[in-house]
Short mmCIF file of C-alpha atoms in Angstrom, two decimals:
data_model
loop_
_atom_site.label_atom_id
_atom_site.label_comp_id
_atom_site.label_asym_id
_atom_site.label_seq_id
_atom_site.Cartn_x
_atom_site.Cartn_y
_atom_site.Cartn_z
CA MET A 1 0.21 0.18 -0.01
CA GLN A 2 3.21 2.35 0.18
CA VAL A 3 3.02 3.43 -3.38
CA PRO A 4 -0.64 4.17 -3.89
CA SER A 5 -0.81 6.14 -0.64
CA PHE A 6 2.58 8.04 -1.61
CA VAL A 7 1.05 9.37 -5.08
CA PHE A 8 -2.15 10.19 -3.41
CA GLY A 9 -0.81 11.75 -0.47
CA LEU A 10 2.09 13.49 -2.53
CA LEU A 11 -0.53 15.33 -4.62
CA ASP A 12 -2.79 16.08 -1.82
CA SER A 13 -0.04 17.40 0.33
CA GLU A 14 1.68 19.54 -1.90
CA LEU A 15 -1.52 20.51 -4.60
CA PRO A 16 -4.16 20.62 -1.89
CA LEU A 17 -6.26 23.32 -3.89
CA GLY A 18 -6.66 21.02 -6.28
CA ARG A 19 -8.40 18.61 -4.15
CA VAL A 20 -10.44 21.63 -2.86
CA ALA A 21 -11.39 22.22 -6.52
CA THR A 22 -12.29 19.03 -7.32
CA GLN A 23 -14.43 18.04 -4.16
CA ALA A 24 -16.20 21.76 -4.30
CA ALA A 25 -16.90 20.76 -7.79
CA ILE A 26 -18.43 17.34 -7.08
CA VAL A 27 -20.71 19.04 -4.64
CA GLY A 28 -21.55 21.69 -7.20
CA LEU A 29 -22.72 19.01 -9.54
CA ALA A 30 -24.78 17.06 -6.97
CA ALA A 31 -26.83 20.13 -5.87
CA ARG A 32 -27.40 20.97 -9.63
CA SER A 33 -28.71 17.29 -9.98
CA GLY A 34 -30.64 17.50 -6.88
CA LEU A 35 -29.28 14.88 -5.18
CA LEU A 36 -28.39 16.89 -2.13
CA GLY A 37 -31.85 16.61 -1.23
CA ASN A 38 -32.18 13.05 -0.15
CA LYS A 39 -30.13 11.18 2.77
CA SER A 40 -27.39 9.55 0.43
CA GLY A 41 -26.85 13.07 -1.21
CA LYS A 42 -26.47 14.69 2.27
CA ALA A 43 -24.07 12.11 3.42
CA LEU A 44 -22.20 12.60 -0.03
CA ALA A 45 -22.04 16.27 0.59
CA ALA A 46 -20.64 16.01 4.32
CA VAL A 47 -17.86 13.65 3.09
CA ASN A 48 -16.92 16.14 0.29
CA MET A 49 -17.04 19.07 3.09
CA ALA A 50 -14.77 16.88 5.46
CA THR A 51 -12.37 16.40 2.62
CA ILE A 52 -12.28 19.84 1.77
CA ALA A 53 -11.49 20.70 5.37
CA GLY A 54 -8.60 18.13 5.24
CA ALA A 55 -7.05 19.59 2.14
CA LEU A 56 -7.32 23.07 3.70
CA HIS A 57 -5.54 21.92 6.85
CA LEU A 58 -2.84 20.30 4.62
CA ARG A 59 -2.43 23.76 2.92
CA TYR A 60 -1.72 25.28 6.38
CA LEU A 61 0.68 22.54 7.25
CA GLY A 62 2.45 23.37 3.96
CA SER A 63 2.52 27.24 4.76
CA GLN A 64 4.17 26.64 8.17
CA ALA A 65 7.06 24.88 6.76
CA GLY A 66 9.23 28.26 6.27
CA ASP A 67 8.81 28.59 10.33
CA VAL A 68 9.83 25.15 10.90
CA LEU A 69 12.89 25.46 8.80
CA GLU A 70 14.05 28.86 10.56
CA ALA A 71 13.43 27.37 13.81
CA ALA A 72 15.88 24.26 12.73
CA LEU A 73 18.48 26.62 11.43
CA ILE A 74 18.31 28.99 14.69
CA GLU A 75 18.49 26.18 16.81
CA GLU A 76 21.74 24.66 15.49
CA LEU A 77 22.85 27.93 14.01
CA GLY A 78 22.17 30.51 16.41
CA THR A 79 19.83 33.54 16.04
CA GLY A 80 22.37 35.40 14.17
CA TYR A 81 23.46 32.90 11.83
CA ARG A 82 21.78 35.13 8.76
CA ASP A 83 24.60 37.52 9.31
CA ARG A 84 27.35 34.97 8.51
CA ILE A 85 25.87 33.92 5.13
CA ALA A 86 28.75 35.02 2.78
CA PRO A 87 28.00 36.95 -0.18
CA LEU A 88 28.56 35.08 -3.66
CA PRO A 89 31.35 36.10 -5.63
CA SER A 90 28.89 36.79 -8.56
CA PRO A 91 25.77 37.73 -6.83
CA ALA A 92 22.49 37.52 -8.82
CA GLN A 93 21.97 40.45 -11.55
CA ALA A 94 17.98 39.57 -12.12
CA VAL A 95 15.16 39.18 -9.96
CA ARG A 96 14.74 35.63 -8.95
CA ARG A 97 12.42 34.07 -11.41
CA ARG A 98 9.83 31.54 -9.75
CA GLY A 99 8.23 30.64 -12.87
CA PRO A 100 7.58 27.21 -14.62
CA MET A 101 10.33 25.40 -12.91
CA PRO A 102 10.66 22.35 -15.50
CA LEU A 103 12.02 24.99 -18.23
CA ALA A 104 14.68 26.08 -15.96
CA HIS A 105 16.76 23.26 -17.52
CA ARG A 106 16.92 25.40 -20.74
CA ARG A 107 17.85 28.52 -19.01
CA TYR A 108 20.83 27.32 -16.86
CA VAL A 109 22.31 23.99 -18.90
CA VAL A 110 23.18 25.62 -22.34
CA GLY A 111 25.73 24.96 -24.95
CA ASP A 112 28.54 22.41 -23.66
CA SER A 113 27.20 22.40 -20.20
CA ARG A 114 24.78 19.21 -20.94
CA ASN A 115 25.55 15.77 -21.22
CA ILE A 116 29.16 15.63 -20.19
CA SER A 117 30.96 12.21 -19.44
CA TYR A 118 32.64 11.96 -16.34
CA GLY A 119 33.07 7.97 -16.34
CA ASP A 120 32.85 5.04 -18.77
CA ALA A 121 29.33 3.77 -18.25
CA GLY A 122 28.01 5.44 -21.35
CA LYS A 123 24.40 7.51 -20.52
CA ARG A 124 24.68 6.47 -16.83
CA ASN A 125 27.92 8.22 -16.32
CA LEU A 126 26.63 11.71 -17.53
CA LEU A 127 26.34 15.17 -15.62
CA ASP A 128 24.73 18.69 -16.48
CA ILE A 129 26.07 21.80 -15.26
CA TRP A 130 23.75 24.50 -14.20
CA ARG A 131 24.97 27.96 -14.13
CA ARG A 132 24.06 31.49 -15.17
CA PRO A 133 24.52 32.01 -18.55
CA ASP A 134 26.34 35.52 -17.46
CA LEU A 135 28.56 33.84 -14.79
CA PRO A 136 31.77 34.89 -15.42
CA ILE A 137 34.47 31.56 -16.11
CA ASP A 138 36.81 33.21 -13.34
CA ALA A 139 33.86 33.41 -10.91
CA ARG A 140 34.99 30.72 -8.34
CA ALA A 141 31.65 30.36 -7.50
CA PRO A 142 30.24 27.49 -4.76
CA VAL A 143 29.23 24.13 -6.28
CA LEU A 144 26.25 21.88 -5.67
CA VAL A 145 26.25 18.35 -6.71
CA GLN A 146 22.57 17.06 -6.95
CA VAL A 147 22.27 12.95 -7.01
CA HIS A 148 18.71 11.95 -8.16
CA GLY A 149 16.46 9.38 -6.66
CA GLY A 150 14.56 6.47 -7.93
CA ALA A 151 14.97 3.34 -5.50
CA TRP A 152 18.52 2.88 -7.06
CA THR A 153 16.78 1.54 -10.06
CA TRP A 154 15.37 4.46 -12.11
CA GLY A 155 15.89 8.22 -12.45
CA ASP A 156 18.02 10.82 -14.05
CA LYS A 157 19.79 14.02 -13.86
CA ARG A 158 16.77 15.88 -15.30
CA GLY A 159 13.35 16.13 -13.60
CA GLN A 160 14.45 16.34 -9.92
CA ALA A 161 15.63 19.34 -7.46
CA THR A 162 14.85 21.72 -10.26
CA PRO A 163 13.47 24.38 -7.59
CA LEU A 164 16.49 24.28 -5.56
CA MET A 165 19.36 24.28 -8.83
CA SER A 166 17.58 26.98 -10.52
CA THR A 167 17.20 29.17 -7.64
CA LEU A 168 21.16 28.54 -6.39
CA ALA A 169 22.12 28.96 -10.10
CA GLU A 170 20.27 32.37 -10.28
CA HIS A 171 22.20 33.53 -7.31
CA GLY A 172 25.54 32.77 -8.63
CA TRP A 173 26.05 29.14 -7.82
CA VAL A 174 27.42 26.24 -10.07
CA CYS A 175 25.17 23.18 -9.95
CA VAL A 176 26.28 19.70 -11.25
CA SER A 177 23.45 17.17 -11.71
CA ILE A 178 24.39 13.50 -12.41
CA THR A 179 23.50 10.00 -13.44
CA TYR A 180 24.83 7.16 -12.05
CA ARG A 181 24.74 3.29 -12.75
CA LEU A 182 21.05 1.61 -11.68
CA SER A 183 20.03 -1.84 -10.62
CA PRO A 184 19.13 -4.31 -11.45
CA ARG A 185 21.95 -4.12 -14.02
CA ALA A 186 24.32 -2.56 -11.50
CA THR A 187 24.96 -3.97 -8.26
CA TRP A 188 25.87 -2.40 -4.80
CA PRO A 189 28.26 -0.44 -4.76
CA GLU A 190 28.50 0.48 -8.18
CA HIS A 191 26.16 3.37 -7.08
CA ILE A 192 28.19 4.86 -4.67
CA VAL A 193 31.53 4.26 -6.98
CA ASP A 194 29.95 6.58 -9.56
CA VAL A 195 28.63 9.34 -7.20
CA LEU A 196 32.31 9.91 -5.88
CA ARG A 197 33.62 9.44 -9.40
CA ALA A 198 31.42 12.45 -10.42
CA ILE A 199 32.34 14.47 -7.47
CA ALA A 200 36.23 13.52 -8.61
CA TRP A 201 35.48 14.98 -11.70
CA THR A 202 33.83 18.02 -10.65
CA LYS A 203 36.66 18.89 -8.41
CA ALA A 204 39.11 18.34 -11.41
CA ASN A 205 37.10 20.16 -14.27
CA ILE A 206 34.41 22.61 -12.37
CA GLU A 207 36.74 25.69 -12.42
CA ARG A 208 36.25 25.77 -16.37
CA TYR A 209 32.90 26.37 -15.75
CA GLY A 210 33.13 29.14 -13.39
CA GLY A 211 32.93 26.98 -10.14
CA ASP A 212 35.26 26.46 -7.31
CA PRO A 213 36.76 23.32 -6.71
CA ARG A 214 37.67 23.61 -2.99
CA PHE A 215 33.88 24.19 -2.17
CA LEU A 216 31.30 21.35 -3.17
CA ALA A 217 28.31 20.55 -1.24
CA VAL A 218 26.13 17.35 -2.04
CA THR A 219 22.59 16.85 -2.04
CA GLY A 220 19.91 14.41 -3.23
CA GLY A 221 16.19 12.87 -2.28
CA SER A 222 15.57 9.50 -1.32
CA ALA A 223 17.89 7.16 -2.93
CA GLY A 224 19.89 10.35 -3.69
CA GLY A 225 19.53 11.08 -0.02
CA HIS A 226 21.24 8.00 0.87
CA LEU A 227 23.88 8.19 -1.60
CA SER A 228 24.54 11.95 -0.96
CA ALA A 229 24.76 11.36 2.66
CA LEU A 230 26.99 8.22 2.49
CA ALA A 231 29.24 10.33 0.04
CA ALA A 232 29.65 12.94 2.38
CA LEU A 233 30.45 10.54 5.03
CA ALA A 234 32.54 7.75 3.26
CA ALA A 235 34.51 9.94 1.31
CA ASN A 236 38.12 8.70 0.20
CA ASP A 237 37.10 5.23 1.29
CA PRO A 238 39.33 3.08 -1.12
CA ALA A 239 36.21 0.48 -1.43
CA PHE A 240 34.17 2.61 -3.20
CA GLN A 241 36.77 4.37 -5.16
CA PRO A 242 38.49 1.69 -7.37
CA GLY A 243 41.03 2.96 -9.81
CA PHE A 244 40.72 6.75 -8.14
CA GLU A 245 41.75 5.57 -4.70
CA ASP A 246 43.91 8.55 -3.93
CA THR A 247 41.55 11.23 -5.40
CA ASP A 248 40.09 13.49 -2.73
CA THR A 249 36.45 13.12 -3.02
CA SER A 250 35.51 15.18 0.19
CA VAL A 251 32.57 17.88 0.34
CA GLN A 252 32.25 20.48 2.60
CA ALA A 253 28.44 20.12 3.09
CA ALA A 254 25.74 17.84 3.08
CA VAL A 255 21.86 18.39 2.19
CA PRO A 256 20.02 14.94 2.13
CA PHE A 257 16.22 14.84 1.45
CA TYR A 258 13.95 11.98 2.88
CA GLY A 259 16.95 9.54 2.78
CA SER A 260 17.41 5.87 3.54
CA TYR A 261 20.20 5.77 6.03
CA ASP A 262 20.46 2.34 7.96
CA TRP A 263 20.24 -0.68 5.68
CA LEU A 264 20.85 -2.87 8.72
CA ASN A 265 17.56 -1.47 10.23
CA ARG A 266 18.89 -1.75 13.60
CA ASN A 267 16.09 0.14 15.04
CA LEU A 268 13.26 -1.50 12.74
CA THR A 269 12.79 1.90 11.18
CA ASN A 270 12.91 0.68 7.53
CA GLN A 271 9.56 0.60 5.79
CA GLU A 272 8.33 -3.02 5.11
CA GLY A 273 9.87 -4.90 2.28
CA LEU A 274 12.92 -2.78 1.73
CA GLY A 275 14.99 -5.17 2.98
CA ASP A 276 14.19 -7.95 0.71
CA PHE A 277 14.01 -5.64 -2.16
CA LEU A 278 17.57 -4.63 -1.65
CA ALA A 279 18.57 -8.01 -1.21
CA LYS A 280 16.99 -8.92 -4.35
CA ARG A 281 17.80 -5.93 -6.49
CA ILE A 282 20.38 -3.66 -5.15
CA VAL A 283 23.03 -5.91 -3.20
CA LYS A 284 22.08 -9.13 -4.41
CA GLN A 285 23.08 -10.83 -1.30
CA THR A 286 20.96 -10.99 2.11
CA ILE A 287 22.17 -9.07 5.13
CA VAL A 288 23.01 -12.58 6.94
CA ASP A 289 25.38 -13.49 3.73
CA ALA A 290 26.84 -9.76 3.49
CA ARG A 291 26.05 -8.00 6.87
CA ASP A 292 29.32 -6.02 6.56
CA LEU A 293 28.48 -4.63 2.86
CA TYR A 294 25.04 -3.23 4.23
CA ASP A 295 26.87 -2.00 7.26
CA ARG A 296 29.37 -0.12 4.83
CA ALA A 297 26.52 1.21 2.80
CA SER A 298 24.66 2.60 6.06
CA PRO A 299 25.15 6.63 6.47
CA LEU A 300 24.46 5.70 9.94
CA SER A 301 27.37 3.50 10.35
CA ARG A 302 29.69 6.27 9.18
CA VAL A 303 28.81 9.05 11.42
CA ARG A 304 31.86 10.57 12.87
CA ALA A 305 33.57 13.49 14.47
CA ASP A 306 35.05 15.25 11.63
CA ALA A 307 32.14 14.79 9.38
CA PRO A 308 30.98 18.14 7.15
CA PRO A 309 28.06 20.13 8.18
CA PHE A 310 24.57 18.51 7.39
CA PHE A 311 20.96 19.91 6.86
CA VAL A 312 18.73 16.84 7.20
CA ILE A 313 15.24 17.28 6.01
CA HIS A 314 12.28 14.62 6.08
CA GLY A 315 8.50 14.86 5.86
CA THR A 316 6.42 13.65 8.77
CA CYS A 317 4.14 11.90 6.35
CA ASP A 318 6.54 10.26 4.72
CA SER A 319 5.00 6.78 3.46
CA LEU A 320 8.22 5.17 1.72
CA LEU A 321 10.83 6.00 3.47
CA HIS A 322 9.66 6.51 7.60
CA VAL A 323 10.69 10.19 9.29
CA GLU A 324 12.00 7.81 12.25
CA GLN A 325 15.25 6.81 10.67
CA ALA A 326 16.08 10.34 9.33
CA ARG A 327 15.68 11.29 13.35
CA GLU A 328 17.88 8.68 14.25
CA PHE A 329 20.55 9.48 11.66
CA ALA A 330 20.52 13.15 12.91
CA GLU A 331 20.76 12.53 16.53
CA SER A 332 23.40 10.18 15.87
CA LEU A 333 25.60 12.47 13.67
CA ARG A 334 25.06 15.43 16.03
CA LYS A 335 26.39 13.26 18.86
CA ALA A 336 29.63 12.54 17.00
CA SER A 337 29.99 15.48 14.72
CA SER A 338 32.08 18.71 15.49
CA SER A 339 30.16 20.20 12.50
CA PRO A 340 26.70 21.83 12.55
CA VAL A 341 23.80 19.13 11.93
CA VAL A 342 20.44 21.04 11.35
CA TYR A 343 17.52 18.72 11.23
CA ALA A 344 14.01 19.64 10.20
CA GLU A 345 10.99 17.30 10.21
CA LEU A 346 8.13 19.23 7.93
CA PRO A 347 4.65 18.46 9.12
CA GLY A 348 2.17 16.99 6.50
CA ALA A 349 5.21 16.56 3.99
CA GLN A 350 5.18 12.97 2.00
CA HIS A 351 8.16 11.53 0.02
CA ALA A 352 9.47 13.61 -2.74
CA PHE A 353 7.54 16.53 -1.71
CA ASP A 354 9.87 19.09 -3.62
CA SER A 355 8.77 17.41 -7.08
CA PHE A 356 6.36 20.60 -7.15
CA ALA A 357 7.33 24.23 -6.64
CA SER A 358 4.60 24.50 -3.70
CA PRO A 359 5.02 26.68 -0.94
CA ARG A 360 6.84 24.24 1.35
CA THR A 361 9.41 23.38 -1.49
CA LEU A 362 10.07 27.18 -2.04
CA ALA A 363 10.34 27.65 1.84
CA THR A 364 12.88 24.61 1.90
CA VAL A 365 14.56 25.94 -0.91
CA ASP A 366 15.53 29.15 0.81
CA ALA A 367 16.38 27.57 3.95
CA VAL A 368 18.98 25.21 2.08
CA GLU A 369 20.33 28.29 0.37
CA ARG A 370 20.73 30.15 3.92
CA PHE A 371 22.55 26.94 5.51
CA LEU A 372 24.72 26.55 2.51
CA GLY A 373 25.43 30.55 2.84
CA VAL A 374 26.62 30.23 6.23
CA VAL A 375 28.76 27.12 5.10
CA TYR A 376 30.21 28.83 2.39
CA GLY A 377 30.95 32.17 4.66
CA GLU A 378 32.91 29.92 7.43
CA TYR A 379 34.83 28.34 4.03
CA ARG A 380 35.55 32.25 2.89
CA ASN A 381 36.79 33.21 6.20
CA ARG A 382 39.15 30.31 6.39
#
């Protein structure tokens, strides 16, 4: 039942006014047809009005995201954190455009910035570089690497995190969205090997596109949340860097969205069936037969004192990857890490909530930009 509840829950949580319009239309049609005069019609109207009330409540929860995110940032970074946000080397020259987000790819990925090969796995080792067309080549702008989701089995570098990347690009960042090998053809750990290889390529080449190779942040949602968190915590692990063991793949910040953080499921926080799915499709070995492999694939097992700053984001109504595991991961990371760990639970948010440029998504994008601005400011001060 997780997938149907995810699909319908996502639409209702991020586009609740659509639900309001639909239910109001049903009541209107029933009224014009004279159906509201009998007992069944009255029951139908009551159900629809209750649904409308629920949708309006979801709209309210979405509007509260900005306050929740700001409270999380203040809790970890302090009340004056905004004063530590660094100005970018090449600030935006135009007013931010919140227009049709899917079209942003055309605006920021131009010329030789699309379908760049970073490895030898063909179309699964390509990346796009998002940058403002007027960004100077010598800008040395901060860089964000985006890892797409899709249960480690599907997905592409286009179509995910568009609100985040278009906003950052407009404000003078360089963003790199990547593909990577997917299961069932790929077997773990090929997925994380590709992510780290893409980070290595970015460090070696991003200066030619106006980016600063010394400041990379990594983000992603769902499977991309898992991979981005693991990349930040397992950077420079030779087991994940075959053929480029001596290449530095460390990053300066990580922002995982609604990720999977414990493949061992130590505290029973995984969704039902995830263990069997990983065993059959991704790892192709059971936990019993390859416990160490599952352990090393779990960001929860990799928390450490010198971890980079993290901003962990999860929705309270996520039906695919439960919020309890994100909470557990953030708490464990806070206990171990000497860097800031911001954690935000978004009330009413479903899995993949940022697929739409909803009020909740735009508030989240703004909060992530502020968090990264603080981390970038500390880097500039050093």
